[in-house]
Short mmCIF file of C-alpha atoms in Angstrom, two decimals:
data_model
loop_
_atom_site.label_atom_id
_atom_site.label_comp_id
_atom_site.label_asym_id
_atom_site.label_seq_id
_atom_site.Cartn_x
_atom_site.Cartn_y
_atom_site.Cartn_z
CA MET A 6 186.75 172.61 138.12
CA LEU A 7 190.62 171.79 138.29
CA MET A 8 190.48 171.48 141.97
CA THR A 9 187.82 169.11 141.90
CA ILE A 10 189.61 166.72 139.47
CA VAL A 11 192.77 167.14 141.92
CA ILE A 12 190.47 166.20 144.88
CA LEU A 13 189.25 163.35 142.73
CA ALA A 14 192.48 161.89 141.80
CA LEU A 15 194.02 162.41 145.40
CA CYS A 16 190.88 160.24 146.59
CA VAL A 17 191.83 157.57 144.23
CA ALA A 18 195.42 157.56 144.69
CA LEU A 19 195.60 157.53 148.40
CA PRO A 20 194.19 154.17 149.13
CA VAL A 21 196.11 152.59 146.04
CA LEU A 22 199.32 153.94 147.73
CA GLY A 23 198.10 152.94 151.06
CA ILE A 24 197.62 149.52 149.71
CA ALA A 25 200.92 149.31 148.06
CA HIS A 26 202.73 150.44 151.41
CA ILE A 27 200.95 147.83 153.21
CA ALA A 28 202.02 145.35 150.89
CA GLU A 29 205.67 146.46 151.07
CA LEU A 30 205.61 146.23 154.73
CA ARG A 31 204.17 142.70 154.61
CA ARG A 32 206.88 141.79 152.07
CA ARG A 33 209.70 143.17 154.48
CA GLU A 34 208.26 141.43 157.50
CA ARG A 35 208.08 138.17 155.76
CA ALA A 36 211.61 138.66 154.24
CA GLU A 37 212.75 139.34 158.02
CA ARG A 38 210.81 136.34 159.26
CA GLU A 39 212.46 134.05 156.59
CA ALA A 40 215.99 135.59 157.43
CA ILE A 41 215.55 134.88 161.01
CA GLU A 42 214.13 131.46 160.48
CA SER A 43 217.39 130.82 158.12
CA GLU A 44 219.73 132.16 160.88
CA ARG A 45 218.00 129.87 163.24
CA ARG A 46 218.30 126.75 160.95
CA PHE A 47 222.06 127.69 160.28
CA ARG A 48 222.87 127.76 163.92
CA ARG A 49 220.94 124.77 164.82
CA LEU A 50 223.14 122.84 162.01
CA ALA A 51 225.89 124.40 163.02
CA GLU A 52 225.69 123.49 166.65
CA CYS A 53 225.23 119.88 165.84
CA SER A 54 228.14 119.73 163.27
CA PHE A 55 231.37 117.80 164.41
CA ASP A 56 233.26 120.32 162.39
CA MET A 57 233.90 123.65 163.65
CA ILE A 58 232.13 126.37 161.31
CA VAL A 59 233.16 129.97 161.36
CA ARG A 60 231.45 132.96 159.64
CA PHE A 61 233.71 136.16 159.15
CA ASP A 62 234.00 139.55 156.79
CA PRO A 63 236.58 138.67 154.09
CA ARG A 64 237.53 142.12 153.99
CA THR A 65 238.38 142.87 157.73
CA GLN A 66 238.81 139.20 158.81
CA GLN A 67 236.39 140.13 161.85
CA ARG A 68 234.70 136.69 162.95
CA THR A 69 230.74 137.16 163.65
CA TYR A 70 230.01 133.34 164.64
CA ILE A 71 231.90 130.50 165.98
CA SER A 72 230.20 127.25 166.46
CA PRO A 73 230.37 125.12 169.54
CA ALA A 74 232.65 122.47 167.81
CA CYS A 75 235.53 125.04 168.55
CA ARG A 76 235.52 123.33 172.09
CA ARG A 77 236.45 120.05 170.71
CA LEU A 78 238.93 121.26 167.89
CA TYR A 79 240.92 123.98 169.81
CA GLY A 80 239.88 123.46 173.40
CA TYR A 81 238.59 127.23 173.61
CA GLU A 82 235.10 128.27 174.22
CA PRO A 83 233.34 129.89 171.06
CA GLU A 84 233.16 133.38 173.08
CA GLU A 85 237.23 133.16 173.73
CA ALA A 86 238.01 132.18 170.14
CA LEU A 87 235.91 135.28 168.65
CA ALA A 88 238.25 137.48 170.74
CA MET A 89 241.28 136.22 169.73
CA SER A 90 243.25 137.14 166.36
CA ALA A 91 244.68 134.87 163.48
CA GLU A 92 248.03 135.18 164.85
CA GLU A 93 246.98 133.68 167.98
CA ILE A 94 245.76 130.32 166.33
CA ILE A 95 247.65 130.08 162.97
CA HIS A 96 251.39 128.70 163.15
CA PRO A 97 253.62 131.31 162.34
CA GLU A 98 255.02 129.27 159.09
CA ASP A 99 251.54 128.94 157.92
CA LEU A 100 250.19 132.60 158.24
CA PRO A 101 251.39 133.92 155.15
CA LYS A 102 249.78 131.30 152.81
CA VAL A 103 246.41 131.85 154.90
CA ARG A 104 246.68 135.53 154.40
CA GLU A 105 247.11 135.13 150.90
CA VAL A 106 244.22 132.84 150.64
CA MET A 107 242.37 135.23 152.30
CA ARG A 108 243.29 137.96 149.85
CA ARG A 109 242.32 135.99 147.00
CA LEU A 110 238.70 135.14 148.87
CA GLU A 111 237.54 138.85 148.30
CA ARG A 112 237.33 138.04 144.58
CA ALA A 113 236.63 134.20 144.08
CA ASP A 114 236.11 131.07 146.19
CA GLN A 115 239.09 129.04 147.09
CA ALA A 116 240.03 125.52 147.30
CA PRO A 117 240.33 123.95 150.93
CA ILE A 118 243.63 125.12 152.51
CA THR A 119 245.65 123.25 154.95
CA TYR A 120 247.77 124.72 157.93
CA ARG A 121 248.44 124.07 161.67
CA GLY A 122 246.29 125.70 164.31
CA ARG A 123 247.37 126.01 167.99
CA ARG A 124 245.00 124.61 170.68
CA LYS A 125 244.53 125.90 174.25
CA ASP A 126 247.09 123.80 175.61
CA GLY A 127 249.72 125.08 173.23
CA THR A 128 250.08 122.00 170.79
CA TYR A 129 249.59 122.28 167.28
CA ILE A 130 246.95 120.26 165.01
CA TRP A 131 246.90 120.00 161.30
CA VAL A 132 243.50 121.40 160.02
CA GLU A 133 241.58 121.67 156.62
CA ALA A 134 239.29 124.91 156.07
CA SER A 135 236.86 124.88 153.23
CA LEU A 136 235.93 128.61 152.44
CA THR A 137 232.75 129.63 150.73
CA ARG A 138 231.47 133.10 149.61
CA SER A 139 227.93 134.05 150.73
CA ILE A 140 225.49 136.62 151.47
CA ASP A 141 224.72 137.62 155.26
CA PRO A 142 220.81 137.11 155.45
CA ALA A 143 220.70 139.63 157.87
CA THR A 144 222.59 142.56 156.57
CA GLY A 145 222.87 141.69 153.09
CA THR A 146 226.72 141.81 153.14
CA LEU A 147 229.36 139.91 151.56
CA GLU A 148 230.73 136.95 154.26
CA VAL A 149 232.64 133.85 154.18
CA VAL A 150 231.58 130.80 155.97
CA SER A 151 234.41 128.29 156.81
CA VAL A 152 234.21 124.80 157.62
CA VAL A 153 237.16 123.64 159.83
CA ARG A 154 238.06 119.90 160.33
CA ASP A 155 240.83 118.11 162.20
CA ILE A 156 243.23 116.31 159.51
CA SER A 157 246.19 115.46 162.01
CA GLU A 158 245.57 112.03 161.45
CA ARG A 159 245.40 111.81 157.64
CA VAL A 160 248.57 114.12 157.52
CA ARG A 161 250.42 111.44 159.82
CA TYR A 162 249.06 108.75 157.56
CA GLU A 163 250.29 110.51 154.38
CA ALA A 164 253.69 111.14 155.98
CA ALA A 165 253.96 107.61 156.80
CA LEU A 166 253.25 106.67 153.10
CA ARG A 167 255.86 109.04 151.83
CA GLN A 168 258.52 107.75 154.19
CA ALA A 169 257.64 104.17 153.51
CA LYS A 170 258.06 104.96 149.63
CA GLU A 171 261.02 106.71 150.28
CA GLN A 172 262.34 103.74 151.91
CA ALA A 173 261.40 101.30 149.40
CA ASP A 174 262.64 103.29 146.81
CA ALA A 175 265.84 103.53 148.19
CA ALA A 176 266.00 99.82 148.92
CA SER A 177 265.07 99.20 145.35
CA ARG A 178 268.08 101.61 144.07
CA ALA A 179 270.32 99.88 146.49
CA LYS A 180 269.26 96.53 145.18
CA SER A 181 269.58 97.79 141.59
CA GLU A 182 272.96 99.33 142.13
CA PHE A 183 274.15 96.11 143.91
CA LEU A 184 273.06 93.84 141.02
CA GLY A 185 274.42 96.00 138.37
CA THR A 186 277.91 96.40 140.23
CA MET A 187 278.10 92.53 140.95
CA SER A 188 276.98 91.65 137.18
CA HIS A 189 279.81 93.86 135.81
CA GLU A 190 282.36 92.40 138.23
CA LEU A 191 281.22 88.85 137.31
CA ARG A 192 281.33 89.35 133.47
CA THR A 193 284.92 89.94 133.10
CA PRO A 194 286.44 86.63 134.46
CA LEU A 195 283.27 84.82 132.43
CA ASN A 196 284.34 86.13 129.52
CA ALA A 197 287.76 85.07 129.99
CA ILE A 198 286.76 81.83 131.04
CA ILE A 199 284.62 81.72 127.63
CA GLY A 200 287.52 82.67 125.72
CA PHE A 201 289.89 80.07 126.93
CA THR A 202 287.28 77.30 126.58
CA GLU A 203 286.72 78.24 122.96
CA ILE A 204 290.35 77.92 122.31
CA MET A 205 290.68 74.81 123.94
CA LYS A 206 287.62 73.55 121.85
CA GLU A 207 288.89 74.57 118.56
CA GLY A 208 292.58 73.31 119.49
CA VAL A 209 294.19 76.59 118.69
CA MET A 210 297.22 75.38 120.90
CA GLY A 211 297.19 72.00 119.94
CA PRO A 212 294.84 68.81 120.17
CA ILE A 213 293.52 67.62 123.56
CA ASP A 214 293.79 63.84 123.30
CA ASN A 215 291.48 62.67 126.41
CA PRO A 216 288.03 62.43 125.24
CA HIS A 217 286.91 63.24 128.85
CA TYR A 218 289.00 66.60 128.83
CA ARG A 219 287.23 67.76 125.59
CA SER A 220 283.77 66.68 127.40
CA TYR A 221 284.78 68.60 130.28
CA VAL A 222 285.80 71.76 128.08
CA ALA A 223 282.52 71.56 126.37
CA ASP A 224 280.68 71.57 129.60
CA ILE A 225 282.76 74.50 130.95
CA HIS A 226 282.02 76.58 128.01
CA PHE A 227 278.23 75.84 128.03
CA SER A 228 277.99 76.60 131.72
CA SER A 229 280.18 79.76 131.65
CA THR A 230 277.86 80.72 128.45
CA HIS A 231 274.56 80.08 130.54
CA LEU A 232 275.88 81.99 133.40
CA LEU A 233 276.92 84.85 131.25
CA ASN A 234 273.31 85.06 129.90
CA LEU A 235 271.73 85.11 133.43
CA ILE A 236 273.98 87.80 134.19
CA ASN A 237 273.21 89.71 131.37
CA GLU A 238 269.16 89.05 132.13
CA ILE A 239 270.13 90.77 135.43
CA LEU A 240 271.87 93.64 133.67
CA ASP A 241 268.96 94.32 131.80
CA VAL A 242 266.22 94.05 134.37
CA THR A 243 268.18 96.46 136.79
CA LYS A 244 268.81 98.77 133.76
CA ALA A 245 265.19 98.72 133.11
CA GLU A 246 264.19 99.45 136.65
CA ALA A 247 266.59 102.26 136.95
CA GLY A 248 265.13 103.61 133.39
CA LYS A 249 268.97 103.38 131.79
CA LEU A 250 268.01 100.93 129.30
CA ALA A 251 268.86 102.47 126.11
CA VAL A 252 267.68 101.64 122.76
CA GLN A 253 270.00 101.65 119.39
CA GLU A 254 267.56 101.98 116.66
CA GLN A 255 267.90 100.49 113.48
CA VAL A 256 265.58 99.02 110.30
CA PHE A 257 265.93 95.43 110.16
CA ASP A 258 263.70 92.36 108.76
CA LEU A 259 262.16 90.64 111.96
CA ARG A 260 261.56 87.41 109.88
CA ASP A 261 265.57 87.24 109.83
CA VAL A 262 265.74 87.62 113.33
CA ILE A 263 263.24 85.04 114.23
CA ALA A 264 264.61 82.47 111.89
CA ALA A 265 268.31 83.16 113.40
CA VAL A 266 267.00 82.68 116.75
CA VAL A 267 265.21 79.31 116.06
CA ARG A 268 268.30 78.13 114.17
CA ILE A 269 270.71 78.95 117.09
CA SER A 270 268.21 77.40 119.45
CA GLY A 271 268.32 74.15 117.27
CA PRO A 272 270.30 71.95 119.97
CA PRO A 273 267.88 72.79 122.88
CA ILE A 274 265.00 72.36 120.56
CA ASP A 275 265.96 69.05 119.28
CA LYS A 276 266.98 67.95 122.91
CA ALA A 277 263.58 68.96 124.22
CA GLY A 278 261.99 66.72 121.40
CA VAL A 279 259.72 69.69 120.38
CA THR A 280 258.87 71.16 116.88
CA VAL A 281 258.88 74.63 115.94
CA ASN A 282 256.57 76.06 112.95
CA ILE A 283 257.35 79.47 111.73
CA ASP A 284 254.51 81.09 109.62
CA LEU A 285 255.24 84.99 109.09
CA PRO A 286 253.73 86.87 106.11
CA ALA A 287 256.02 87.55 103.08
CA ASP A 288 254.76 91.19 103.13
CA LEU A 289 255.43 91.73 106.78
CA PRO A 290 256.83 95.16 107.19
CA LEU A 291 260.34 95.91 108.44
CA LEU A 292 260.73 97.00 111.99
CA ARG A 293 262.61 100.10 113.49
CA ALA A 294 263.93 99.07 116.91
CA ASP A 295 266.90 97.88 118.74
CA GLU A 296 267.98 94.59 116.66
CA GLY A 297 269.81 92.78 119.60
CA LYS A 298 267.26 93.76 122.29
CA THR A 299 264.75 92.38 120.02
CA ARG A 300 266.61 89.23 119.35
CA GLN A 301 266.87 88.83 123.17
CA VAL A 302 263.04 89.05 123.27
CA PHE A 303 262.72 86.00 121.05
CA PHE A 304 265.47 84.18 122.52
CA ASN A 305 263.52 84.41 126.09
CA LEU A 306 260.22 83.53 124.50
CA VAL A 307 261.60 80.58 122.49
CA SER A 308 263.55 79.24 125.56
CA ASN A 309 260.53 79.73 127.92
CA ALA A 310 258.40 77.77 125.21
CA VAL A 311 261.13 74.80 124.88
CA LYS A 312 261.53 74.80 128.52
CA PHE A 313 258.09 74.07 129.51
CA THR A 314 256.71 72.35 126.57
CA PRO A 315 256.90 68.43 127.10
CA VAL A 316 258.39 65.81 124.54
CA GLY A 317 256.21 65.68 121.34
CA GLY A 318 255.15 69.23 121.71
CA ARG A 319 254.79 71.84 119.18
CA ILE A 320 255.83 75.68 119.23
CA ASP A 321 253.97 77.78 116.59
CA ILE A 322 255.70 81.40 115.86
CA SER A 323 253.07 83.87 113.65
CA ALA A 324 252.93 87.43 113.02
CA ARG A 325 250.37 90.07 111.79
CA PHE A 326 250.56 93.86 110.91
CA ASP A 327 247.61 96.23 111.96
CA ARG A 328 247.84 99.47 110.99
CA GLU A 329 245.98 100.51 113.95
CA ARG A 330 247.15 98.25 116.81
CA GLY A 331 251.00 97.78 115.38
CA LEU A 332 252.92 94.69 114.59
CA SER A 333 252.18 91.51 116.74
CA VAL A 334 254.12 88.20 116.85
CA THR A 335 252.98 85.60 118.91
CA VAL A 336 255.03 82.45 120.19
CA ALA A 337 252.60 79.71 120.96
CA ASP A 338 253.56 76.59 122.93
CA THR A 339 251.48 73.13 123.79
CA GLY A 340 253.25 73.41 127.20
CA ILE A 341 252.31 72.91 130.73
CA GLY A 342 250.47 76.27 130.75
CA ILE A 343 250.27 79.08 133.54
CA ALA A 344 247.32 79.31 136.19
CA PRO A 345 245.31 82.47 135.89
CA GLU A 346 246.46 83.87 138.89
CA ASP A 347 249.98 83.55 137.97
CA LEU A 348 250.06 85.26 134.90
CA ASN A 349 250.81 88.83 135.99
CA ARG A 350 253.16 87.55 138.67
CA VAL A 351 255.59 85.64 136.10
CA LEU A 352 256.25 89.24 134.56
CA GLU A 353 257.85 90.30 138.05
CA PRO A 354 261.55 89.90 138.43
CA PHE A 355 262.62 86.70 139.94
CA VAL A 356 259.40 84.93 140.00
CA GLN A 357 258.93 81.42 139.04
CA VAL A 358 255.70 79.40 139.15
CA ASP A 359 255.80 76.48 141.17
CA SER A 360 254.80 73.36 139.22
CA SER A 361 256.35 69.81 139.41
CA LEU A 362 257.54 70.32 135.39
CA SER A 363 258.95 73.92 136.19
CA ARG A 364 261.09 72.85 138.74
CA GLN A 365 262.99 70.43 136.64
CA HIS A 366 264.50 73.33 135.04
CA GLN A 367 266.99 76.27 136.00
CA GLY A 368 266.20 79.58 135.87
CA THR A 369 266.29 83.03 137.37
CA GLY A 370 262.47 84.22 136.59
CA LEU A 371 264.03 86.99 134.46
CA GLY A 372 263.14 85.88 131.08
CA LEU A 373 259.69 87.32 130.89
CA PRO A 374 260.43 90.45 133.02
CA ALA A 375 263.17 91.43 130.59
CA VAL A 376 260.88 90.80 127.75
CA LYS A 377 258.38 93.06 129.10
CA GLY A 378 260.92 95.73 130.04
CA ILE A 379 262.25 95.57 126.46
CA MET A 380 258.80 95.97 124.99
CA GLU A 381 258.01 98.75 127.10
CA LEU A 382 261.35 100.61 126.09
CA HIS A 383 260.10 100.24 122.65
CA ARG A 384 256.43 101.61 123.74
CA GLY A 385 255.29 98.08 123.10
CA THR A 386 253.41 95.24 124.87
CA ILE A 387 253.63 91.77 125.80
CA GLU A 388 250.30 89.88 126.39
CA LEU A 389 250.23 86.40 127.96
CA GLN A 390 247.01 83.73 127.33
CA SER A 391 247.26 80.37 128.77
CA ALA A 392 245.15 77.52 129.85
CA MET A 393 246.87 74.71 132.45
CA GLY A 394 247.81 71.50 130.33
CA VAL A 395 246.93 73.29 127.24
CA GLY A 396 249.55 75.69 126.66
CA THR A 397 250.77 79.44 126.52
CA LYS A 398 250.53 82.14 123.88
CA ALA A 399 252.95 85.06 124.27
CA THR A 400 252.11 88.20 122.13
CA ILE A 401 254.11 91.14 121.85
CA THR A 402 253.22 94.11 119.86
CA PHE A 403 255.28 96.94 118.50
CA PRO A 404 253.46 100.28 117.82
CA PRO A 405 252.64 101.21 114.38
CA ASP A 406 255.19 104.00 113.89
CA ARG A 407 257.81 101.29 114.47
CA ALA A 408 256.62 99.51 111.16
CA VAL A 409 258.71 100.45 108.03
CA LEU A 410 255.95 100.02 105.11
CA GLU A 411 257.90 100.38 102.17
CA PRO A 412 260.88 97.75 102.29
CA ALA A 413 263.78 99.04 100.41
CA VAL A 414 264.34 95.60 98.79
CA LYS A 415 262.32 92.53 97.61
CA ARG A 416 262.49 89.96 100.68
CA THR A 417 262.13 86.20 100.31
CA GLN A 418 260.74 83.96 103.38
CA PRO A 419 263.73 83.35 105.37
CA ALA A 420 264.68 79.46 105.63
CA VAL A 421 264.94 78.15 109.36
#
């Protein structure tokens, strides 16, 4: 009875096992066909690629395939290249770097690597190799696929760019050093001229009887002071470019600084025939900044507005504080305006916008660049808005952390 049961069980199991075996054989056969087809597609793509494709074992560095693009890249036949070692191809100085990448490649993919490869004619070219880990479809073992391309032209272009930048930087440094040196040399005699003309204007050593001489002394004093201001602007711009413009911080009332600038600028404002209106909030916070440089910012902005505003025009100075944006002051005029394409140019050193009215006035084109440099030094900004024939708005903004929100003393609106 037991034997009968065993025989019956075998009769049932054997066909099932046979069917399973046949299914497994068919599955393997299908997988082999797919692997062969995949290999065929890979080789067809590799043979048509402009870049050289290499397959190798990451542990032994043994190459198993090199595409025909090897002829164009290195001048070798693929069979020749397969028989060569890495030392025969890679530049000796780059070999340690390549070997280190290969060691790390056993654990994870690596970023593309650049090195110099030796061609058959003995010359070297710069190449970039993109390395990808994959599984060999035929053997199921780990392999690396490397796509190698010639980047010699790109390397030459980058080297030319670096050289051009170094030359430009050197020229800029030489220019800044020259301007800085000359400015310092010129300031010494100018200070002496200004000092002596002030003595003569005040009559310290006795009166000057001839009125023409008194007029000449006043002209000399004005011209010398103007020239000294221009030299100081050059110094500030060159220092800003060299990153040597320093900030001496103190807390002060911005309203007082603006009032003082307008008051001192009274003679040129009256001569230009323009009016200045100041509208500053009574609760405007104090400012933590370099007071001298901040005063220079407003001197430059007001001077520009006066210079390019026709007779009968108006200049409005307003301010506001925003806890997120910061403390902003706007100097708006009803002058000749700036063309849209020139708004960025006027912030560059030594640039003067060409117009019939602007050419009637002297200037180096350093006023607004100096303002930009000083504001950047305070982590602030300058923004220009303008329309031809309508006027210009220059807005400077100090960051919120430079505003002192609790003034130590009660302040009143300054008188202009």
